[in-house]
Coordinates of C-alpha atoms in Angstrom, one line a residue:
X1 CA 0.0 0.0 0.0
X2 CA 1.5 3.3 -1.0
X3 CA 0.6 5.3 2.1
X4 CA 1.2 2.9 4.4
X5 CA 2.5 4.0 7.8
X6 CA 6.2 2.3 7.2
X7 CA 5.9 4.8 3.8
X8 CA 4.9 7.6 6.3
X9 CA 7.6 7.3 8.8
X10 CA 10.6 7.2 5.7
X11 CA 8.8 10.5 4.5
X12 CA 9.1 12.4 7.8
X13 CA 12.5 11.5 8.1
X14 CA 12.7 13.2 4.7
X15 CA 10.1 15.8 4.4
X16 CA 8.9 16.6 8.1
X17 CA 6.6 19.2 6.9
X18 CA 4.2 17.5 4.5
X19 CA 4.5 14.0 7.1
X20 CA 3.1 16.2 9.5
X21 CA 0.2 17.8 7.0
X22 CA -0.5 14.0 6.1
X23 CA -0.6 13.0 9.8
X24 CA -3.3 15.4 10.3
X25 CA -5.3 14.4 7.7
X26 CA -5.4 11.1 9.0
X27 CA -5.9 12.3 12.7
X28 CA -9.1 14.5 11.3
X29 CA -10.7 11.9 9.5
X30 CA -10.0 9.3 11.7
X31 CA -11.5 11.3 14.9
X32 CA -14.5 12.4 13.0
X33 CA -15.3 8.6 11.8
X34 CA -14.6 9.0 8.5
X35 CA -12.3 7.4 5.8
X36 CA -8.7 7.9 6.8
X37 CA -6.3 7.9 3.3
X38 CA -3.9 5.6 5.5
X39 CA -3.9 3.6 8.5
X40 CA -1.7 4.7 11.6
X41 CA 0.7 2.4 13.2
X42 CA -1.2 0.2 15.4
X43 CA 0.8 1.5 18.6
X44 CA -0.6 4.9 17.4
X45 CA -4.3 3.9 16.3
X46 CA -4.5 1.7 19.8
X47 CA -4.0 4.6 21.8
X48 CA -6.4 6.9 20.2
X49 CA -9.0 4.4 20.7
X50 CA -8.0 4.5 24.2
X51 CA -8.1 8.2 24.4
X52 CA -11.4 8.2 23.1
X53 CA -12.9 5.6 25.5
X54 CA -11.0 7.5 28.2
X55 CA -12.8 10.7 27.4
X56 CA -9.5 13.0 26.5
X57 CA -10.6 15.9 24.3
X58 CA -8.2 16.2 21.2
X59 CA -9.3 20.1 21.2
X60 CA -8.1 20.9 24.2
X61 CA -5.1 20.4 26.0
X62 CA -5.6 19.9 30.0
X63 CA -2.9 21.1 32.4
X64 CA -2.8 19.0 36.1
X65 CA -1.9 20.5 38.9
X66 CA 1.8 20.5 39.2
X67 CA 3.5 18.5 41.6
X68 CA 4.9 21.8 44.2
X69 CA 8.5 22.0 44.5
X70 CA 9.1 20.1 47.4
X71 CA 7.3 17.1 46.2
X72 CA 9.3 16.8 42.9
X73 CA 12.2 16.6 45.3
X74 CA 10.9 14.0 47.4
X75 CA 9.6 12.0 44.4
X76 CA 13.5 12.1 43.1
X77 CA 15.0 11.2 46.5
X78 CA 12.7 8.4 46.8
X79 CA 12.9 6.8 42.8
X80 CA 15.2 4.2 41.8
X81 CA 15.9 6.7 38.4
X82 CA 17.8 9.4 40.8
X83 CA 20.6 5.9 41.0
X84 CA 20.8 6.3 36.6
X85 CA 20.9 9.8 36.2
X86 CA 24.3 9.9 35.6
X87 CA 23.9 7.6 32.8
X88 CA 20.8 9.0 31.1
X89 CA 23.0 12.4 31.4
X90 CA 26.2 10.6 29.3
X91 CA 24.1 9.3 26.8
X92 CA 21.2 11.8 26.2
X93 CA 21.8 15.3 27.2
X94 CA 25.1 16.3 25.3
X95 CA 23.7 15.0 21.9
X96 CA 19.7 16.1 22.6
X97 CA 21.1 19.7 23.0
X98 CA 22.9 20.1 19.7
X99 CA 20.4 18.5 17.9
X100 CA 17.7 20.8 19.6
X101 CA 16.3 18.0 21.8
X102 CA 15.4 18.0 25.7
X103 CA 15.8 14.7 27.8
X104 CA 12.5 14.0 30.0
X105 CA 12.8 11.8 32.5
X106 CA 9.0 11.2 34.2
X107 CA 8.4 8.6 37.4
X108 CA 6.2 5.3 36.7
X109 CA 3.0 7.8 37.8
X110 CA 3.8 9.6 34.9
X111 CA 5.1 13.1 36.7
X112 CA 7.7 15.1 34.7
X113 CA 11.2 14.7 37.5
X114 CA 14.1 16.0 35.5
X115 CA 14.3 18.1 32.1
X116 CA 17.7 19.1 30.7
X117 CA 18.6 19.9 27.0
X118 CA 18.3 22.6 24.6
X119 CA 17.3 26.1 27.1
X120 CA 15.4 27.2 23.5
X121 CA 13.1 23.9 23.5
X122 CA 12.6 24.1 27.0
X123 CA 11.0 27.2 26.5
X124 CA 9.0 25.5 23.7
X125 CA 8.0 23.2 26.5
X126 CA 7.0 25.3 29.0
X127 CA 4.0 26.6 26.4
X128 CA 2.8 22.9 25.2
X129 CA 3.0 22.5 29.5
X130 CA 5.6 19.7 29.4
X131 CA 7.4 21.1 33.2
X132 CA 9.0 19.9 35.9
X133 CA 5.8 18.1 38.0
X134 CA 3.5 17.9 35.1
X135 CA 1.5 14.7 34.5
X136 CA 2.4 13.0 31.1
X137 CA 0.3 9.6 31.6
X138 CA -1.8 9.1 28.5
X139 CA -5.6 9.6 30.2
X140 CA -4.3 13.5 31.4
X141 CA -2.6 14.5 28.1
X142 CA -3.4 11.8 25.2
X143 CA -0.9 9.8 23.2
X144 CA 2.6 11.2 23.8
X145 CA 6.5 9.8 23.9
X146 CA 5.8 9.8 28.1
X147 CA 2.4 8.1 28.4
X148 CA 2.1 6.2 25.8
X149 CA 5.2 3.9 26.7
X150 CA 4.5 3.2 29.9
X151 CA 1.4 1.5 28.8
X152 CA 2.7 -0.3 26.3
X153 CA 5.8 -1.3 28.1
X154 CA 8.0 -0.6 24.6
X155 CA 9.6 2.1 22.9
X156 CA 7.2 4.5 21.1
X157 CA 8.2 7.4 19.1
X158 CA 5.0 10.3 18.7
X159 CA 5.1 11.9 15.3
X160 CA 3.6 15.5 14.8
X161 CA -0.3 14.6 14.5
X162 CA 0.4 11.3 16.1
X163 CA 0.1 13.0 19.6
X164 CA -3.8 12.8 20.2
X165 CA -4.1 16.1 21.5
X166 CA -4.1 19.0 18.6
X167 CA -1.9 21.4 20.8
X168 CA 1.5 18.8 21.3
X169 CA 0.9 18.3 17.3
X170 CA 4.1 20.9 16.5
X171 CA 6.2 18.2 18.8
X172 CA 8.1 14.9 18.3
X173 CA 9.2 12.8 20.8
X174 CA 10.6 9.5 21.4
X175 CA 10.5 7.3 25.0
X176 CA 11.4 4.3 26.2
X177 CA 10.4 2.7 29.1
X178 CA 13.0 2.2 31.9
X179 CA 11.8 -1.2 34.3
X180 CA 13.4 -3.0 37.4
X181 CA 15.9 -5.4 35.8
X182 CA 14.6 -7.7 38.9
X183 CA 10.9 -8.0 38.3
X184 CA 10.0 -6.1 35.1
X185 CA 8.4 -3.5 37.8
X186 CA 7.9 0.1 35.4
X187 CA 10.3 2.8 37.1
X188 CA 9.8 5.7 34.7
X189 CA 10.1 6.8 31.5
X190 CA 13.3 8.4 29.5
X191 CA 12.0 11.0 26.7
X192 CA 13.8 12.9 24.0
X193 CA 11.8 15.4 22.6
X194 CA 11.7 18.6 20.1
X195 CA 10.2 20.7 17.3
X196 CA 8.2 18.0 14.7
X197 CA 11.5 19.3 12.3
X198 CA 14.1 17.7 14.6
X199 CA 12.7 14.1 14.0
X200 CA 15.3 11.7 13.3
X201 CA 13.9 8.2 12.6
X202 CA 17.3 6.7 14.7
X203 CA 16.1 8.7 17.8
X204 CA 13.8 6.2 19.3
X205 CA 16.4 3.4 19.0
X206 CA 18.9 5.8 20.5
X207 CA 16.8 6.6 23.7
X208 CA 16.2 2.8 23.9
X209 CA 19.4 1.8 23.9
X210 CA 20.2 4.2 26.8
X211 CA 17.3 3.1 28.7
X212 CA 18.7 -0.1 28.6
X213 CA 22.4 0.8 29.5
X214 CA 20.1 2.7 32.6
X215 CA 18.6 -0.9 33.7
X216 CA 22.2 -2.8 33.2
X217 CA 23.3 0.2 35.9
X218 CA 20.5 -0.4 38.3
X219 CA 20.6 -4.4 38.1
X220 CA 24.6 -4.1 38.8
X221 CA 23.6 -1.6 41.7
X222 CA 21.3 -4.5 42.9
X223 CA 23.8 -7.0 42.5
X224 CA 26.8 -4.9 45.0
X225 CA 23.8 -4.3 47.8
X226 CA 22.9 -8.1 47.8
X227 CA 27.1 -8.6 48.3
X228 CA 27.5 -6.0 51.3
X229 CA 24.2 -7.5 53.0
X230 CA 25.6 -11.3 52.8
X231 CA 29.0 -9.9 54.3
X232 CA 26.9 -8.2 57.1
X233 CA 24.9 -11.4 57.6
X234 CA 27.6 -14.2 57.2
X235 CA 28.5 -14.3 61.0
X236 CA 24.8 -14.8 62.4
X237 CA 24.2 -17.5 60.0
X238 CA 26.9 -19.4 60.5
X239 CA 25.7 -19.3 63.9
X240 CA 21.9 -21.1 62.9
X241 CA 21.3 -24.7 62.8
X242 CA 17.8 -24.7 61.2
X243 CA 16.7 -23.2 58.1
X244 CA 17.2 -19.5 57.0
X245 CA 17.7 -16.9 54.5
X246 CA 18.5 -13.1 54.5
X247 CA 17.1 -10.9 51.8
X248 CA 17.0 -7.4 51.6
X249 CA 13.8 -5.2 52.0
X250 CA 12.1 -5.8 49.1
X251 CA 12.6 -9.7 49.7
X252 CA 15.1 -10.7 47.3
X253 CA 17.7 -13.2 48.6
X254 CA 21.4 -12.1 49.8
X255 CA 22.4 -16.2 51.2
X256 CA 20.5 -19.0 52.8
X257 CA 21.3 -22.1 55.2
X258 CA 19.9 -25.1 55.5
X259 CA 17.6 -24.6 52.1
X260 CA 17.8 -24.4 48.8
X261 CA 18.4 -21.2 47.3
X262 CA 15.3 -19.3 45.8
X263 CA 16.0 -15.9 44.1
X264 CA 13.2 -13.9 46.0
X265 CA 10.4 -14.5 48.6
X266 CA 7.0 -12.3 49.0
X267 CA 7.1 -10.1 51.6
X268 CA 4.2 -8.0 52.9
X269 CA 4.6 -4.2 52.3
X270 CA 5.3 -3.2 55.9
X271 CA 6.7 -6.1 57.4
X272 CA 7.8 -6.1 61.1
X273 CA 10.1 -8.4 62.9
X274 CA 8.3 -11.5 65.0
X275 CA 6.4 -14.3 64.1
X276 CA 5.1 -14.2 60.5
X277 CA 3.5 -16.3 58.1
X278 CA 5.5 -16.1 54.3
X279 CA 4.4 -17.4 51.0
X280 CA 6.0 -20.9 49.9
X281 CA 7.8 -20.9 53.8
X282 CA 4.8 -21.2 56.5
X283 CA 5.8 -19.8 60.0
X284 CA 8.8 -17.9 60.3
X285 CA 10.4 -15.7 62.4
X286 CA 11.5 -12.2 61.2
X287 CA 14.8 -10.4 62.6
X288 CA 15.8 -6.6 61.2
X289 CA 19.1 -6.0 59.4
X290 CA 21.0 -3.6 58.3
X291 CA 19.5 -3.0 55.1
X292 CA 17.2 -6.4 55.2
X293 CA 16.1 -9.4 57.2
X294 CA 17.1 -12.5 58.9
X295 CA 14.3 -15.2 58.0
X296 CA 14.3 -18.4 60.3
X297 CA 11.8 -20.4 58.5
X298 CA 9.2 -22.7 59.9
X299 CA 7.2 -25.6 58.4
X300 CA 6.9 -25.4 54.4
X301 CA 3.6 -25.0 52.8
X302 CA 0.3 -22.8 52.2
X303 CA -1.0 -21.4 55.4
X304 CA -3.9 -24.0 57.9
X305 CA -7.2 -22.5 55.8
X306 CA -9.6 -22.4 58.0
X307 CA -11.8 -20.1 55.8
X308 CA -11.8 -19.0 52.2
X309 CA -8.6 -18.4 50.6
X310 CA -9.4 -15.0 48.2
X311 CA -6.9 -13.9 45.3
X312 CA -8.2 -10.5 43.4
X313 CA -6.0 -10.0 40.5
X314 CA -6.7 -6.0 40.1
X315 CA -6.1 -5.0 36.4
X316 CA -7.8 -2.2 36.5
X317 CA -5.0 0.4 36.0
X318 CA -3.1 0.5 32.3
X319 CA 0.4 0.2 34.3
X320 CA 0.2 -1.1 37.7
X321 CA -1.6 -4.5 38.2
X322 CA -1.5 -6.4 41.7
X323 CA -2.3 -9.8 43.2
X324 CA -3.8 -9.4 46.2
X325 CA -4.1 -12.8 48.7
X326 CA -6.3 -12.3 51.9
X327 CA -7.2 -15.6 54.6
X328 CA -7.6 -16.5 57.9
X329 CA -4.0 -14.4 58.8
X330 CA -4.4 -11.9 57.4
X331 CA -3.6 -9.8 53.7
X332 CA -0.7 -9.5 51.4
X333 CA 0.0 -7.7 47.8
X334 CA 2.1 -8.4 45.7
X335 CA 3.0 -6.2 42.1
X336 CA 2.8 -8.1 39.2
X337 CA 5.4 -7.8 36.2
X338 CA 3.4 -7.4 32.8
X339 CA 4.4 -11.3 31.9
X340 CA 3.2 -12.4 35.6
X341 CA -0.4 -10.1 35.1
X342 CA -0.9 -12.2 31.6
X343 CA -0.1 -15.0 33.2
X344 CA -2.2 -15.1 36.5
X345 CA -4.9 -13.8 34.0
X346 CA -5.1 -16.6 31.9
X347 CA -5.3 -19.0 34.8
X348 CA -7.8 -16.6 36.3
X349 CA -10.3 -17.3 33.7
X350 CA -9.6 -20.6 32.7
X351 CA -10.1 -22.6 36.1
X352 CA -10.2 -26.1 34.6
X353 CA -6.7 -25.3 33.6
X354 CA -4.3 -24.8 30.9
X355 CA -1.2 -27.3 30.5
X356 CA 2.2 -25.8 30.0
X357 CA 1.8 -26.3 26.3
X358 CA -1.9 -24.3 26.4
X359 CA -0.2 -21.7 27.8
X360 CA 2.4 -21.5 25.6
X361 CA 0.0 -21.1 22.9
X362 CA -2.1 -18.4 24.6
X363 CA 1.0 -16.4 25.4
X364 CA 2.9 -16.6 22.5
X365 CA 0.9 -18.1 19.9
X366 CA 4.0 -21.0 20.0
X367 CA 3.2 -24.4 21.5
X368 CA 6.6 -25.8 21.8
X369 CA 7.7 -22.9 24.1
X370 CA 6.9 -24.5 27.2
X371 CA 10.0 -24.4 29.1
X372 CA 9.5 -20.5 28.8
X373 CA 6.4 -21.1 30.8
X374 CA 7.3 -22.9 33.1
X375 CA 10.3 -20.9 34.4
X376 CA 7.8 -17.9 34.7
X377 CA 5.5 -19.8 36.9
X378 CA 7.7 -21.4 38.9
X379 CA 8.8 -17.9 39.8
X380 CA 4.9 -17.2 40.1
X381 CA 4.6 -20.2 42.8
X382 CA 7.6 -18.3 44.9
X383 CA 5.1 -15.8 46.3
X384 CA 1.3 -17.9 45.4
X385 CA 2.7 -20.9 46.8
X386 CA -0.1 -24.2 46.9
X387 CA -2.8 -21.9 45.7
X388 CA -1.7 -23.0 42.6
X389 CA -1.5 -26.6 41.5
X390 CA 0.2 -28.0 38.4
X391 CA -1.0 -30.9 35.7
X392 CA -2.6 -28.6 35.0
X393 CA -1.5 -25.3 35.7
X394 CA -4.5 -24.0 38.0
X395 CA -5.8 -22.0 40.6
X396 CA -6.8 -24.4 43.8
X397 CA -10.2 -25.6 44.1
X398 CA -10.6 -23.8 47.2
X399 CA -9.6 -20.8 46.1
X400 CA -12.2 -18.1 45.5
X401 CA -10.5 -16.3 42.4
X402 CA -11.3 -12.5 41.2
X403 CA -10.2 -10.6 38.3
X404 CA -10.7 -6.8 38.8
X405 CA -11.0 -5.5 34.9
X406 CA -10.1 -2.4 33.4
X407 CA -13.4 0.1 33.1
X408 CA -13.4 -0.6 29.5
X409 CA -12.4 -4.1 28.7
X410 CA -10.9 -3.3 25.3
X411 CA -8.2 -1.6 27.9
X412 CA -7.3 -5.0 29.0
X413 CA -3.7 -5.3 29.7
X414 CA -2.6 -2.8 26.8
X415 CA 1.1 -3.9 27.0
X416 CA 0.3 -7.4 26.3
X417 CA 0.9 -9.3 22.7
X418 CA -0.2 -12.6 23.6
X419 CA -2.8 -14.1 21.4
X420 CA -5.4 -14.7 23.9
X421 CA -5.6 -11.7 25.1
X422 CA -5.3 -9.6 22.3
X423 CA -8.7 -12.2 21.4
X424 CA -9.9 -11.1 24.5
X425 CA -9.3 -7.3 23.9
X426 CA -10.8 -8.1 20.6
X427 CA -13.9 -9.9 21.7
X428 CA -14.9 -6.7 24.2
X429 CA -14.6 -4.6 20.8
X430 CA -17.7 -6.2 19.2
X431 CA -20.9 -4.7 19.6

């Protein structure tokens, strides 16, 4: 097809100008429900159906409150980006300034924490309201090189009229997500963005690249901490006779006695020391460290259930989605990576049960990839434990099961690719 959108992209490389006058062509008619002369990407023409079912107005811009000084500076003291500044700085900054860029860096809510670049396009910035503070997430501002990648967990770059709202359609901008290395957990967002003439088709796998150099940074931060909290524990293990572990604050594992070795364990979100139950260790008891715990585990297993075990997967939110298991003692929550999300999904709706080879095809449209599967739910069974039971993979009997959906089910895990969801997604579109 002549116009088609890998046609469009190789002419605003070329001819910025008339890509953008085409690019609102489309956008109009597209909006307005009419004939469009070509089709947008799909990352682009999935997010304006979301804007529309979200309610944005592509007339009007709408400015949020801006976070107040102090709160910018105790979102950055508190976000694992502050740690990868340094390299987002080296790679970004120097180049985004003499090409007429800015670098955006935005936390996983979407709020605007850093901005450095070009002092001309900052100004540009300031009138399209893209400051320090400002909320970027799609449903506040429409499709945009901030938003837009943090729900689809990928790199997008935003093209003149691709940006949903009319006012951003004089910008270009190209973001990449930036995740935990540990858990696939969204951090933030990096952004390099500029006048629609600046576009450079190589910018988005630039930023990418960057954002990647950002996550090798934090996992090899991760990596030292675990070493310094294993030298500060050696000498009270060596003293235990009975299983134990020490992991750090966010549960994953710095050494273990008396066990085998598991990478992480689910900890509840404000833990205190004493007798606790854990996921997939039973009764433990829980000792502060210097930067972690000392776990003396009990009995294995799930915990006596003397009632109704519930698990409410929430995926209401287009970033965030959570497992949440509540019982006889008590509540835990757990955030799900976007592979974890699909996968708990899938189980959540098919409670006969899917074999490793079911699920293979649901996720990846591939049969034969089971040992794929596998690995991620044996890492799924670290913090669920025996509420879920394998041949086939399945939520227990026992277990009361419910799935929290987005308001509009079309909105259904946005990230995901895997076949049975994007049926899913697709079945909610029918009227």
């Amino acid at each position: 097809m002549a116009n088609s959108p890998l046609h469009m992209t190789r002419l605003a490389a070329t001819d910025a100008a008339r890509a953008a006058r085409m690019l609102s062509e489309v956008r109009d008619a597209t909006l307005s429900g009419q004939r469009a002369p070509f089709t947008p990407r799909p990352v682009i023409e999935e997010s304006w159906g979301r804007m529309l079912r979200s309610g944005v107005d592509p007339e009007h811009d709408f400015r949020s409150r801006l976070l107040t000084a102090e709160e910018v500076r105790r979102r950055r003291e508190e976000s694992p980006l502050r740690h990868v500044m340094p390299v987002l700085r080296e790679g970004l900054v120097t180049v985004a300034d003499a090409a007429h860029h800015i670098m955006v860096v935005a936390d996983a809510d979407g709020r605007v924490l850093w901005r450095e670049g070009s002092a001309a396009v900052l100004r540009k910035a300031d009138a399209l309201g893209f400051l320090l503070g400002a909320d970027w997430r799609e449903t506040t501002v429409g499709t945009n090189g901030v938003g837009t990648p943090a729900v689809v967990r990928r790199p997008v770059q935003v093209f003149a009229a691709e940006h949903f709202v009319r006012s951003h359609a004089t910008w270009t901008c190209a973001g990449a997500p930036i995740t935990d290395p540990r858990d696939g957990r969204l951090i933030g967002v990096v952004d390099v963005s500029g006048p629609l003439e600046t576009m450079h088709p190589a910018t988005l796998a630039w930023v990418d690249s960057v954002a990647k150099l950002a996550e090798a940074r934090l996992r090899e931060l991760h990596l030292t901490a675990l070493e310094r909290l294993r030298a500060v524990a050696a000498p009270a293990l060596s003293r235990l006779a009975g299983r134990a572990l020490v992991v750090d604050r966010d549960g994953w594992t710095a050494a273990v006695t008396g066990m085998p070795y598991t990478n992480r364990i689910a900890l509840p979100k404000s833990l205190t020391g004493g007798r606790r139950w854990l996921p997939g260790l039973g009764a433990c008891t829980v000792e502060p460290l210097a930067g972690g715990w000392l776990v003396r585990a009990g009995e294995d297993g799930p915990p006596p259930r003397s009632g109704t075990t519930r698990v409410v997967l929430n995926l209401a939110q287009p970033r965030r989605w959570t497992v949440t298991v509540s019982g006889s003692l008590g509540a835990w929550t757990h955030e799900l990576s976007p592979r974890h999300a699909e996968l708990l999904y899938l189980l959540a709706v098919r409670r006969s049960g899917r074999s490793a080879a079911g699920l293979a095809e649901d996720m990846f449209g591939d049969a034969a990839r089971t040992v794929t599967v596998r690995a991620e739910l044996s890492r799924v069974r670290r913090y669920l434990g025996g509420l879920l039971e394998h041949r086939p993979y399945r939520f227990a009997e026992d277990v009361d099961v419910t799935v929290v959906p987005p308001a509009d089910p079309r909105d259904l895990l946005p990230h995901s690719t895997a076949p049975a969801v994007i049926r899913a997604r697709q079945a909610a579109a029918v009227p």
